[in-house]
mmCIF file with all atom_site columns, C-alpha atoms in Angstrom:
data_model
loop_
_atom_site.group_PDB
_atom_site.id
_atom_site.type_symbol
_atom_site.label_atom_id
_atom_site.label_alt_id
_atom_site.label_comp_id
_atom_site.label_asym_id
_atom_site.label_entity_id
_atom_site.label_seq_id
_atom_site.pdbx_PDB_ins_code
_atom_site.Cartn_x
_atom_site.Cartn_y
_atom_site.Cartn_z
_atom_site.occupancy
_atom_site.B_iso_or_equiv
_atom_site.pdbx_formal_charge
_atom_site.auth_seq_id
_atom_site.auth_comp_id
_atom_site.auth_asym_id
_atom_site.auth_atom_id
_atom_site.pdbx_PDB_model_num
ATOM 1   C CA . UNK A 1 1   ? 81.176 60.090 30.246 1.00 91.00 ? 6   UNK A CA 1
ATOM 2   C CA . UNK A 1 2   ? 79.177 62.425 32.346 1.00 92.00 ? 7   UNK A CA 1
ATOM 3   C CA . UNK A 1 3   ? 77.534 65.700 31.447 1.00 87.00 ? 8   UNK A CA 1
ATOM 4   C CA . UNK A 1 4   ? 80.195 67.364 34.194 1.00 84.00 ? 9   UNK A CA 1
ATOM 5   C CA . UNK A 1 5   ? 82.820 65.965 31.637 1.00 88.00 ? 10  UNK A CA 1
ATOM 6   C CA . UNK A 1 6   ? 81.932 68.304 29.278 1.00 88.00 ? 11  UNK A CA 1
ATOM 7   C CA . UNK A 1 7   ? 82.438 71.316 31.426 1.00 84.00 ? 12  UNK A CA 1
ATOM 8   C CA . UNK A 1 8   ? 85.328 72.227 29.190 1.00 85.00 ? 13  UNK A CA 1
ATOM 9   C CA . UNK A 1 9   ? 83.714 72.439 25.656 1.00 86.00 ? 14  UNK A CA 1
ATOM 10  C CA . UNK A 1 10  ? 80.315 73.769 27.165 1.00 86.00 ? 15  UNK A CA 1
ATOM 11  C CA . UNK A 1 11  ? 82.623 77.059 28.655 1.00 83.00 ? 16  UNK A CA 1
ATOM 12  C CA . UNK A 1 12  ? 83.964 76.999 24.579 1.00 82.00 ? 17  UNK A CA 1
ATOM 13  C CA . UNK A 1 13  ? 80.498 77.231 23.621 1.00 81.00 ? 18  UNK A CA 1
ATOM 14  C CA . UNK A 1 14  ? 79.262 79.768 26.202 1.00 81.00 ? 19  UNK A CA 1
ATOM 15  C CA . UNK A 1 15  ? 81.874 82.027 24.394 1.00 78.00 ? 20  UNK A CA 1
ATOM 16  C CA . UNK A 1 16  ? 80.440 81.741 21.677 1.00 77.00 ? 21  UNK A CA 1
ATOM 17  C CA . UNK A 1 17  ? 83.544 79.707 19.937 1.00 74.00 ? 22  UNK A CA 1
ATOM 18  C CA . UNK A 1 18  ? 81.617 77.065 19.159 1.00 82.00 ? 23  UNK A CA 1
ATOM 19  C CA . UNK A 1 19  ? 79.055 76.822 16.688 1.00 87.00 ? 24  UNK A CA 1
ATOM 20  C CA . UNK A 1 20  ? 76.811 73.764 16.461 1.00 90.00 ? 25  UNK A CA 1
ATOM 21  C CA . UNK A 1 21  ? 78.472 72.062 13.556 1.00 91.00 ? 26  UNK A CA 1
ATOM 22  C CA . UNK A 1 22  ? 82.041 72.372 15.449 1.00 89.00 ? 27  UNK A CA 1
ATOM 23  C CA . UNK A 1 23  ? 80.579 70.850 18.801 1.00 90.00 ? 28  UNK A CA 1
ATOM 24  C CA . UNK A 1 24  ? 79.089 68.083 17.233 1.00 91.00 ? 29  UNK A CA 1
ATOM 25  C CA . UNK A 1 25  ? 82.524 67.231 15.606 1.00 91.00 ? 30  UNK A CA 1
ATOM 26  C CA . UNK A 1 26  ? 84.228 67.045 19.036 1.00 90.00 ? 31  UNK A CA 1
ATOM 27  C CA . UNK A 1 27  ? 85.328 63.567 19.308 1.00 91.00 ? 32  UNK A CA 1
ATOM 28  C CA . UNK A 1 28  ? 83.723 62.819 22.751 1.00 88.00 ? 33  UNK A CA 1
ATOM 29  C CA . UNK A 1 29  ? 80.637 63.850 21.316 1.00 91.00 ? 34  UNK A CA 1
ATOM 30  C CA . UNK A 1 30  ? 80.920 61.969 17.852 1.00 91.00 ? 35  UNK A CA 1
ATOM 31  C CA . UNK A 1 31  ? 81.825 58.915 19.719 1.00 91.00 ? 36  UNK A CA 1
ATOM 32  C CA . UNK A 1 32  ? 78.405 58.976 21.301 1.00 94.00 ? 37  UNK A CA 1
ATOM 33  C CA . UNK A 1 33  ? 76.550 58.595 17.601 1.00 93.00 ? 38  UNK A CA 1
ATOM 34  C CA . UNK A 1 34  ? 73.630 60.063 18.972 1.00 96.00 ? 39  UNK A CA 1
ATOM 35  C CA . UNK A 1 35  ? 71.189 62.208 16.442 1.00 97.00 ? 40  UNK A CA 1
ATOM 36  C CA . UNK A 1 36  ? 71.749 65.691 15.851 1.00 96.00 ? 41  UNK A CA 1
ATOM 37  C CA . UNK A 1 37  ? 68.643 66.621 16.454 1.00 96.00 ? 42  UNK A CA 1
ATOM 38  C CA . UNK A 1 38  ? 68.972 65.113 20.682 1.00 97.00 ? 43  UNK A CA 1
ATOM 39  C CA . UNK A 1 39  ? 72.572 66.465 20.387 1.00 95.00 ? 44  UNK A CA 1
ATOM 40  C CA . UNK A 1 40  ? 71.651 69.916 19.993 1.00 94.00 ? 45  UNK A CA 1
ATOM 41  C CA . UNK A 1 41  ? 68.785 69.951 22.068 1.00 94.00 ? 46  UNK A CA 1
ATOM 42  C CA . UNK A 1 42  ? 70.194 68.304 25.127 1.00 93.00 ? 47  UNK A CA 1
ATOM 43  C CA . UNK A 1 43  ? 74.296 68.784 25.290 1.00 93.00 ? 48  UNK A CA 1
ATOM 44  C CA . UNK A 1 44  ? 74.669 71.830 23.047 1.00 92.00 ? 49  UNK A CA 1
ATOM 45  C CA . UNK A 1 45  ? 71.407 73.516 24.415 1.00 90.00 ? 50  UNK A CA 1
ATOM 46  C CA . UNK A 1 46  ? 71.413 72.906 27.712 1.00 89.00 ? 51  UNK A CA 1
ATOM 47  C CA . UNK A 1 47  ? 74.864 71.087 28.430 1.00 88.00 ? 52  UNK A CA 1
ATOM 48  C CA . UNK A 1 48  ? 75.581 74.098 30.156 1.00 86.00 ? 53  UNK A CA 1
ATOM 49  C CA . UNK A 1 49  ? 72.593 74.801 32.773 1.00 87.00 ? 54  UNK A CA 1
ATOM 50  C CA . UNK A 1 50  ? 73.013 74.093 36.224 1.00 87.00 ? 55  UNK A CA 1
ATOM 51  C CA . UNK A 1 51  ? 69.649 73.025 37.282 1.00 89.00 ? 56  UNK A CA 1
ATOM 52  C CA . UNK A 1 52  ? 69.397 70.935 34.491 1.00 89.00 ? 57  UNK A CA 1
ATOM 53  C CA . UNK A 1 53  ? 73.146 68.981 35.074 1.00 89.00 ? 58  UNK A CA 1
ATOM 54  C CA . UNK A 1 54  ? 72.277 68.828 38.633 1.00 90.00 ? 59  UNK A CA 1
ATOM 55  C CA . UNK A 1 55  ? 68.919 66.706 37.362 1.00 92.00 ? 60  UNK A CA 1
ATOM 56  C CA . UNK A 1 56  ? 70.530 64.648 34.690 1.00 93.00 ? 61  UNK A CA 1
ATOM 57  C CA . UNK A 1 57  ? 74.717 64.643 34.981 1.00 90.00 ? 62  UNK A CA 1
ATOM 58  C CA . UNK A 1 58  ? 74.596 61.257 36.659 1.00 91.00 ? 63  UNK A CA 1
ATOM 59  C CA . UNK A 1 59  ? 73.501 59.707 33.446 1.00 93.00 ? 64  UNK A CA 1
ATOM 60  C CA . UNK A 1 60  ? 76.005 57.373 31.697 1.00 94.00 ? 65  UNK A CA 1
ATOM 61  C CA . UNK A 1 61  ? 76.179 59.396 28.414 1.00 95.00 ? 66  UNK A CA 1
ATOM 62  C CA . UNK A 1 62  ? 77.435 56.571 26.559 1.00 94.00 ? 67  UNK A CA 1
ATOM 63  C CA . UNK A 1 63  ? 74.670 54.098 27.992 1.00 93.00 ? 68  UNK A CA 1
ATOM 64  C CA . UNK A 1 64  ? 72.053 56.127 26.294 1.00 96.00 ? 69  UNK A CA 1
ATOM 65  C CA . UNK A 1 65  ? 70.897 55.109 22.740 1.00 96.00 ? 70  UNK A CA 1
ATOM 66  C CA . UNK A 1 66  ? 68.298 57.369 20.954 1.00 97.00 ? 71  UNK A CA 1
ATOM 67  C CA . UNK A 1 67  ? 64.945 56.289 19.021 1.00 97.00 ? 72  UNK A CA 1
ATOM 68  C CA . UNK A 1 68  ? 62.157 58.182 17.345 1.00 98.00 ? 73  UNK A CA 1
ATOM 69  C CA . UNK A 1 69  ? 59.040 57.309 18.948 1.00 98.00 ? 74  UNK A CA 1
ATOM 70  C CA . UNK A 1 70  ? 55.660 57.483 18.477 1.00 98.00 ? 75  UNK A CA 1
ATOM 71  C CA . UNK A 1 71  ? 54.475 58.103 21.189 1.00 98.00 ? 76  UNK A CA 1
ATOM 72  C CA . UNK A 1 72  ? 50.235 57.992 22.738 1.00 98.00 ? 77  UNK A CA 1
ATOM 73  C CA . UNK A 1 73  ? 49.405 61.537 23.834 1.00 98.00 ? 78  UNK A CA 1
ATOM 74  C CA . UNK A 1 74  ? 47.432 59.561 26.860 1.00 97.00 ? 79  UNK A CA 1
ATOM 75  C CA . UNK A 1 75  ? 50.855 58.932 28.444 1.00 97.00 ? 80  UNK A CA 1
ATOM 76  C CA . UNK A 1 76  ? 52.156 62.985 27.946 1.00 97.00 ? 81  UNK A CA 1
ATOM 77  C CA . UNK A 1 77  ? 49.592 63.805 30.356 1.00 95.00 ? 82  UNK A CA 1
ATOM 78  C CA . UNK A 1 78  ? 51.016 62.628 33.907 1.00 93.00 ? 83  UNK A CA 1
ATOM 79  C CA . UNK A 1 79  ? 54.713 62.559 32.641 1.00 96.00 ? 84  UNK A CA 1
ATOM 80  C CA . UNK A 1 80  ? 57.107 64.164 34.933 1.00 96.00 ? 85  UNK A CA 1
ATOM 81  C CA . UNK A 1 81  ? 60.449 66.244 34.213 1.00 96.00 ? 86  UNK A CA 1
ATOM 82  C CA . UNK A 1 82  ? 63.403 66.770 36.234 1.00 94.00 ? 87  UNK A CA 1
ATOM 83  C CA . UNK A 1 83  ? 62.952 67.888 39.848 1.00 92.00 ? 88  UNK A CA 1
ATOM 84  C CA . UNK A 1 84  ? 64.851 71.359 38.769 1.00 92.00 ? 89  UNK A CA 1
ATOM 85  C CA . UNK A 1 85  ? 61.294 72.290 36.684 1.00 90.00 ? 90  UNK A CA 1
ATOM 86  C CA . UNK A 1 86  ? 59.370 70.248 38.271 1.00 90.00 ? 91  UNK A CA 1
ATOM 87  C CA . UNK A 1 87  ? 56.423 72.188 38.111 1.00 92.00 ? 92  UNK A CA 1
ATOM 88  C CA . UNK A 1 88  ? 56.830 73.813 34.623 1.00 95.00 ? 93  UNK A CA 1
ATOM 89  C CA . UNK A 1 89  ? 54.829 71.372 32.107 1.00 97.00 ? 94  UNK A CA 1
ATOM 90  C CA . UNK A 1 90  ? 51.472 72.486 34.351 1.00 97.00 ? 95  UNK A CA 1
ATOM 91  C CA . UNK A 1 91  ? 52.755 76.063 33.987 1.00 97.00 ? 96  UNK A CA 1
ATOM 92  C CA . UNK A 1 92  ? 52.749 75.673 30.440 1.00 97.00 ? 97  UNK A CA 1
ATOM 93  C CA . UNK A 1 93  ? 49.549 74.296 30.330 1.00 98.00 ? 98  UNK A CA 1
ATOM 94  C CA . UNK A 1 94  ? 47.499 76.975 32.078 1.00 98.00 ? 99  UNK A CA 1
ATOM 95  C CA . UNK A 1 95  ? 47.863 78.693 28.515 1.00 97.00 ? 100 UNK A CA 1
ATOM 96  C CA . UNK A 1 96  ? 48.606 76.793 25.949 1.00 97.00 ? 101 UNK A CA 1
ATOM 97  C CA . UNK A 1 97  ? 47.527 79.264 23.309 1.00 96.00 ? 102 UNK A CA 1
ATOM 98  C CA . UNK A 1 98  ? 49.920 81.568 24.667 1.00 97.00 ? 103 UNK A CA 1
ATOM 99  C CA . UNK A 1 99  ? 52.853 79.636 24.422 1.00 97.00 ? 104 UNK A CA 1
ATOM 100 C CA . UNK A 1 100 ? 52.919 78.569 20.761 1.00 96.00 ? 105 UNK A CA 1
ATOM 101 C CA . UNK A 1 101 ? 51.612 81.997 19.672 1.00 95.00 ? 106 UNK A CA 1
ATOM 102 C CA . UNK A 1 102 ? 55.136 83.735 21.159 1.00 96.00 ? 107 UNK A CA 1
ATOM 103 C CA . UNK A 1 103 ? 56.736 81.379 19.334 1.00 96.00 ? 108 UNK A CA 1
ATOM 104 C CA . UNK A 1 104 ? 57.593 81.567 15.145 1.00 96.00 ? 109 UNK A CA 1
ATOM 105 C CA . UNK A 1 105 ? 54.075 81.462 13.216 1.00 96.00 ? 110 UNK A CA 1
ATOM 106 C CA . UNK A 1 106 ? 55.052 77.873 11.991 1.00 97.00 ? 111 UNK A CA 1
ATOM 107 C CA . UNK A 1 107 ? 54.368 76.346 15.414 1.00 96.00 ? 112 UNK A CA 1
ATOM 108 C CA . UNK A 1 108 ? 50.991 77.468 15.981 1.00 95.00 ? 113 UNK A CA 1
ATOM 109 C CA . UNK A 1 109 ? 49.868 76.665 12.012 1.00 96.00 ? 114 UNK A CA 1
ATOM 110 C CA . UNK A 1 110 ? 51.383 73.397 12.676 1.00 97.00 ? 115 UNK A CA 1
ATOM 111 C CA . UNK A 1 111 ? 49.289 72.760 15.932 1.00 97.00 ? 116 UNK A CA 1
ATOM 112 C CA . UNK A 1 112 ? 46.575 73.725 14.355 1.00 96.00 ? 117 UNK A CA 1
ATOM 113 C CA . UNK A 1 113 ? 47.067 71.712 11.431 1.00 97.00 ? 118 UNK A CA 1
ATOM 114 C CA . UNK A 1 114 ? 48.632 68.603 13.070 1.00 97.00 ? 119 UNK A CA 1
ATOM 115 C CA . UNK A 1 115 ? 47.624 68.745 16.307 1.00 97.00 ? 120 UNK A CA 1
ATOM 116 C CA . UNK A 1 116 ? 51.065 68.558 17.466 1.00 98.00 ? 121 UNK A CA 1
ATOM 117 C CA . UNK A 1 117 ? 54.466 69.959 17.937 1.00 97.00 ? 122 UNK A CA 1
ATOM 118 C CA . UNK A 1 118 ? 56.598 70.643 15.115 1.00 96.00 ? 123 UNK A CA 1
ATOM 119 C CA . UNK A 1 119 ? 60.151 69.275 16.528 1.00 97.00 ? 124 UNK A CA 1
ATOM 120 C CA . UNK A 1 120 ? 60.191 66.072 18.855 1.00 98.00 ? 125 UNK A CA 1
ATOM 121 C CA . UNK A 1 121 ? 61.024 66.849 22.217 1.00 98.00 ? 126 UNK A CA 1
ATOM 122 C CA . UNK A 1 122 ? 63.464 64.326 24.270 1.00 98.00 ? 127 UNK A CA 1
ATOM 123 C CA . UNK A 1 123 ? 62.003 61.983 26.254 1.00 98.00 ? 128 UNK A CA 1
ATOM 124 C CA . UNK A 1 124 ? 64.881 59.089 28.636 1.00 97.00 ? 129 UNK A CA 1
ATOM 125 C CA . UNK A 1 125 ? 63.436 56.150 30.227 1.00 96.00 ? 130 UNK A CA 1
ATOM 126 C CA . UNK A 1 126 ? 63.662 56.838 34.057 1.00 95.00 ? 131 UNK A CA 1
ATOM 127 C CA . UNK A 1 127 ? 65.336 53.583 34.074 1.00 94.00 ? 132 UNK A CA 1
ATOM 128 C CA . UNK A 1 128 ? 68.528 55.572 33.465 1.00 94.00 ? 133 UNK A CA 1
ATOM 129 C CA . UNK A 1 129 ? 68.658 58.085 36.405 1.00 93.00 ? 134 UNK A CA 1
ATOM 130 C CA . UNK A 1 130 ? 67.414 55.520 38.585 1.00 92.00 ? 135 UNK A CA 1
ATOM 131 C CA . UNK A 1 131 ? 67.700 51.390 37.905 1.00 92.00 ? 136 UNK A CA 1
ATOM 132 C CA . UNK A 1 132 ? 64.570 50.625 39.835 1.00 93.00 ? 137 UNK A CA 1
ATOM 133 C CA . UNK A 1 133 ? 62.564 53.184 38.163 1.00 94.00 ? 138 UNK A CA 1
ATOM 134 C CA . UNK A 1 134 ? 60.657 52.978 35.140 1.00 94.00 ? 139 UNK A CA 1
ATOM 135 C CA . UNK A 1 135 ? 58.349 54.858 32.659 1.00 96.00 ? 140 UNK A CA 1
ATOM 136 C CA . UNK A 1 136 ? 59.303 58.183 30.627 1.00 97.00 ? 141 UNK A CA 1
ATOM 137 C CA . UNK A 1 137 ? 60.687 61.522 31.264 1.00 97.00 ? 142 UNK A CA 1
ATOM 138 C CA . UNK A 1 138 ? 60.290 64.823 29.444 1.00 97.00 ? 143 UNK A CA 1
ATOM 139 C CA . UNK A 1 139 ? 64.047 65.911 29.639 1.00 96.00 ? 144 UNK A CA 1
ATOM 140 C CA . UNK A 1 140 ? 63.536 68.720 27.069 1.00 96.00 ? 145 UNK A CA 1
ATOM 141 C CA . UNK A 1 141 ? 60.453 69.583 25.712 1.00 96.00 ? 146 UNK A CA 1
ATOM 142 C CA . UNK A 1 142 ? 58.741 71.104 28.244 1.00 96.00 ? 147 UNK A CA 1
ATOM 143 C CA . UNK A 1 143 ? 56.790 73.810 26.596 1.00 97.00 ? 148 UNK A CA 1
ATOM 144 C CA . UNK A 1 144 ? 55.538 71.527 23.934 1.00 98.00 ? 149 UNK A CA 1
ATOM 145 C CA . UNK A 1 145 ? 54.720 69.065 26.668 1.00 98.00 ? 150 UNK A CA 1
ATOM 146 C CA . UNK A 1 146 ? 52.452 71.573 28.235 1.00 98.00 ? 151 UNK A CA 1
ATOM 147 C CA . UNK A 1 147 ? 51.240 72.403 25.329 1.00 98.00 ? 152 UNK A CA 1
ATOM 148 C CA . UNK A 1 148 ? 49.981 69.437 24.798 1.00 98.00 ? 153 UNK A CA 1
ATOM 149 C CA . UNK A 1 149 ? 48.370 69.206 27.490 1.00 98.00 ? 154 UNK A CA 1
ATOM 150 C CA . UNK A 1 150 ? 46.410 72.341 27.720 1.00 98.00 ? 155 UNK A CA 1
ATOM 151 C CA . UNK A 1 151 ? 45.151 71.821 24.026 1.00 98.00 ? 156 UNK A CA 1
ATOM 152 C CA . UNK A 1 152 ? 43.812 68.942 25.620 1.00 97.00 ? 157 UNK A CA 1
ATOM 153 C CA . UNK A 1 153 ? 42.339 69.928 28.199 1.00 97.00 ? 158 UNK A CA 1
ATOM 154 C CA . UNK A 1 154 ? 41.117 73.432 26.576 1.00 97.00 ? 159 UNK A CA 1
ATOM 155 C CA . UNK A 1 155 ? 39.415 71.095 23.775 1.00 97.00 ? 160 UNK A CA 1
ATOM 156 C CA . UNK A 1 156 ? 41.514 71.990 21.002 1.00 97.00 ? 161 UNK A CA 1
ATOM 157 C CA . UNK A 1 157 ? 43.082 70.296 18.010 1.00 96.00 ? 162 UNK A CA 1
ATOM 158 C CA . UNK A 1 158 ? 45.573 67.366 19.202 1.00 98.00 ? 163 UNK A CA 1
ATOM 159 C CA . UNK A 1 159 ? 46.838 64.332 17.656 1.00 98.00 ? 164 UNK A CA 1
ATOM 160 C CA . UNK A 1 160 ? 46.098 61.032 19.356 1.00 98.00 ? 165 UNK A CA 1
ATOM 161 C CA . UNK A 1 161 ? 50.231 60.104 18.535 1.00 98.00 ? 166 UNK A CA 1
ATOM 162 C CA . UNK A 1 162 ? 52.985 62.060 18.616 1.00 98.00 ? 167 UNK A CA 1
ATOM 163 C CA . UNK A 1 163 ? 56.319 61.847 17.682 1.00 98.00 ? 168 UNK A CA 1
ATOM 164 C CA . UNK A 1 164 ? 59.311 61.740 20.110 1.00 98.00 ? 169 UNK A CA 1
ATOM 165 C CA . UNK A 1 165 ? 63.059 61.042 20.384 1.00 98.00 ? 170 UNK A CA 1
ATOM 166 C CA . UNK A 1 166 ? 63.134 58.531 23.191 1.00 98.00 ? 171 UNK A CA 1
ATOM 167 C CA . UNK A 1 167 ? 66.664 57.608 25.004 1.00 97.00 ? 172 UNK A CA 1
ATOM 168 C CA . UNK A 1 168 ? 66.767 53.870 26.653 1.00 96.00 ? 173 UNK A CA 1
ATOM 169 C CA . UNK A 1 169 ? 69.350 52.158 28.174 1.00 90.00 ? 174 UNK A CA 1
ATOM 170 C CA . UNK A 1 170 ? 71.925 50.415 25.866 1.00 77.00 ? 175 UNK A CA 1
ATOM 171 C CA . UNK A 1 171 ? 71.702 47.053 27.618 1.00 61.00 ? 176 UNK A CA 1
ATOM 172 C CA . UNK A 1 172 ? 75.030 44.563 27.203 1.00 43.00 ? 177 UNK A CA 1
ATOM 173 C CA . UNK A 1 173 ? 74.131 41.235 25.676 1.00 39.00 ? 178 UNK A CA 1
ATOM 174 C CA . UNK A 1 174 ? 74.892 38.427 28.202 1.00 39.00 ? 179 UNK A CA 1
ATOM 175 C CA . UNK A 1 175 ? 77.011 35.482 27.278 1.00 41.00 ? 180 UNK A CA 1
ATOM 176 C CA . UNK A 1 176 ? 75.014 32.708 26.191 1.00 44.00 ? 181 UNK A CA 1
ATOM 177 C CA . UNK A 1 177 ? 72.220 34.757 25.862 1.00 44.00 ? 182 UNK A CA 1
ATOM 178 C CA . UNK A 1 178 ? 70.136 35.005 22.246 1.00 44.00 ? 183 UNK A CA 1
ATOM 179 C CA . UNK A 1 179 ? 67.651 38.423 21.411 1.00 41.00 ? 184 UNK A CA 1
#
């Protein structure tokens, strides 16, 4: 199943007849067993964005199986996105202070508390738009990625880890083969 597949119940949701709660209950979607937390921020939020099928709808849906992550914020720094927004995680960074103060109050007291964001973003292994490639991808998360990265680079409060929902490949056991 392909993000194109779900043309039909992303048009019910852009008319607003489908709240989150009846989406996730779809049965393509339940099948899928993915958290509700990557659910909502990937199909239900931006299922539905052009740009953003164009740079992930070739991904196996069903191939993808979610972790939470802690992640070093080392390797946030030269992590890419898709080639739609390519350049939007530096945008975010020229002003990082900007960015989580236009956002609720919660976000920036947790920043400056934590030192980091206050809901993972979603991060795929590259593996899974292209078989020879490898390392991480923000797929959503962008702002907080650039967040990050200002903070860093303006000198302000950031955590050396951060937490992140992480989608890998589900790899088939071979025959004969032990893990």
């Amino acid at each position: 199943m392909k993000l194109r597949d779900l043309s039909p119940l992303m048009a019910r949701r852009q008319d607003g007849d489908l709240s989150f709660d009846r989406f996730r209950a779809d049965p393509a979607l339940a099948s899928l067993q993915w958290p509700d937390d990557v659910l909502e921020q990937f199909l239900f939020d931006h299922g539905d964005n052009g740009a953003f099928v164009d740079d992930y709808g070739s991904i196996d849906l069903r191939a993808v199986r979610w972790r939470l992550e802690t992640i070093p914020a080392a390797d946030f720094s030269e992590m890419p996105t898709g080639a739609s927004d390519a350049s939007c995680i530096e945008t975010y960074a020229e002003d990082p202070v900007h960015w989580v103060t236009v956002r609720p109050p919660e976000i920036d007291r947790h920043w400056e508390e934590h030192g980091t964001w206050l809901r993972s973003p979603i991060l795929i292994d590259r593996s899974l738009l292209d078989p020879s490639d490898s390392g991480l991808q923000v797929l959503e998360g962008r702002t907080r990625v650039g967040v990050l990265r200002g903070r860093q680079r303006e000198g302000l409060r950031v955590a050396s880890h951060h937490q992140a929902w992480v989608g890998h490949t589900q790899r088939q056991r071979q025959p004969g083969c032990s893990s």
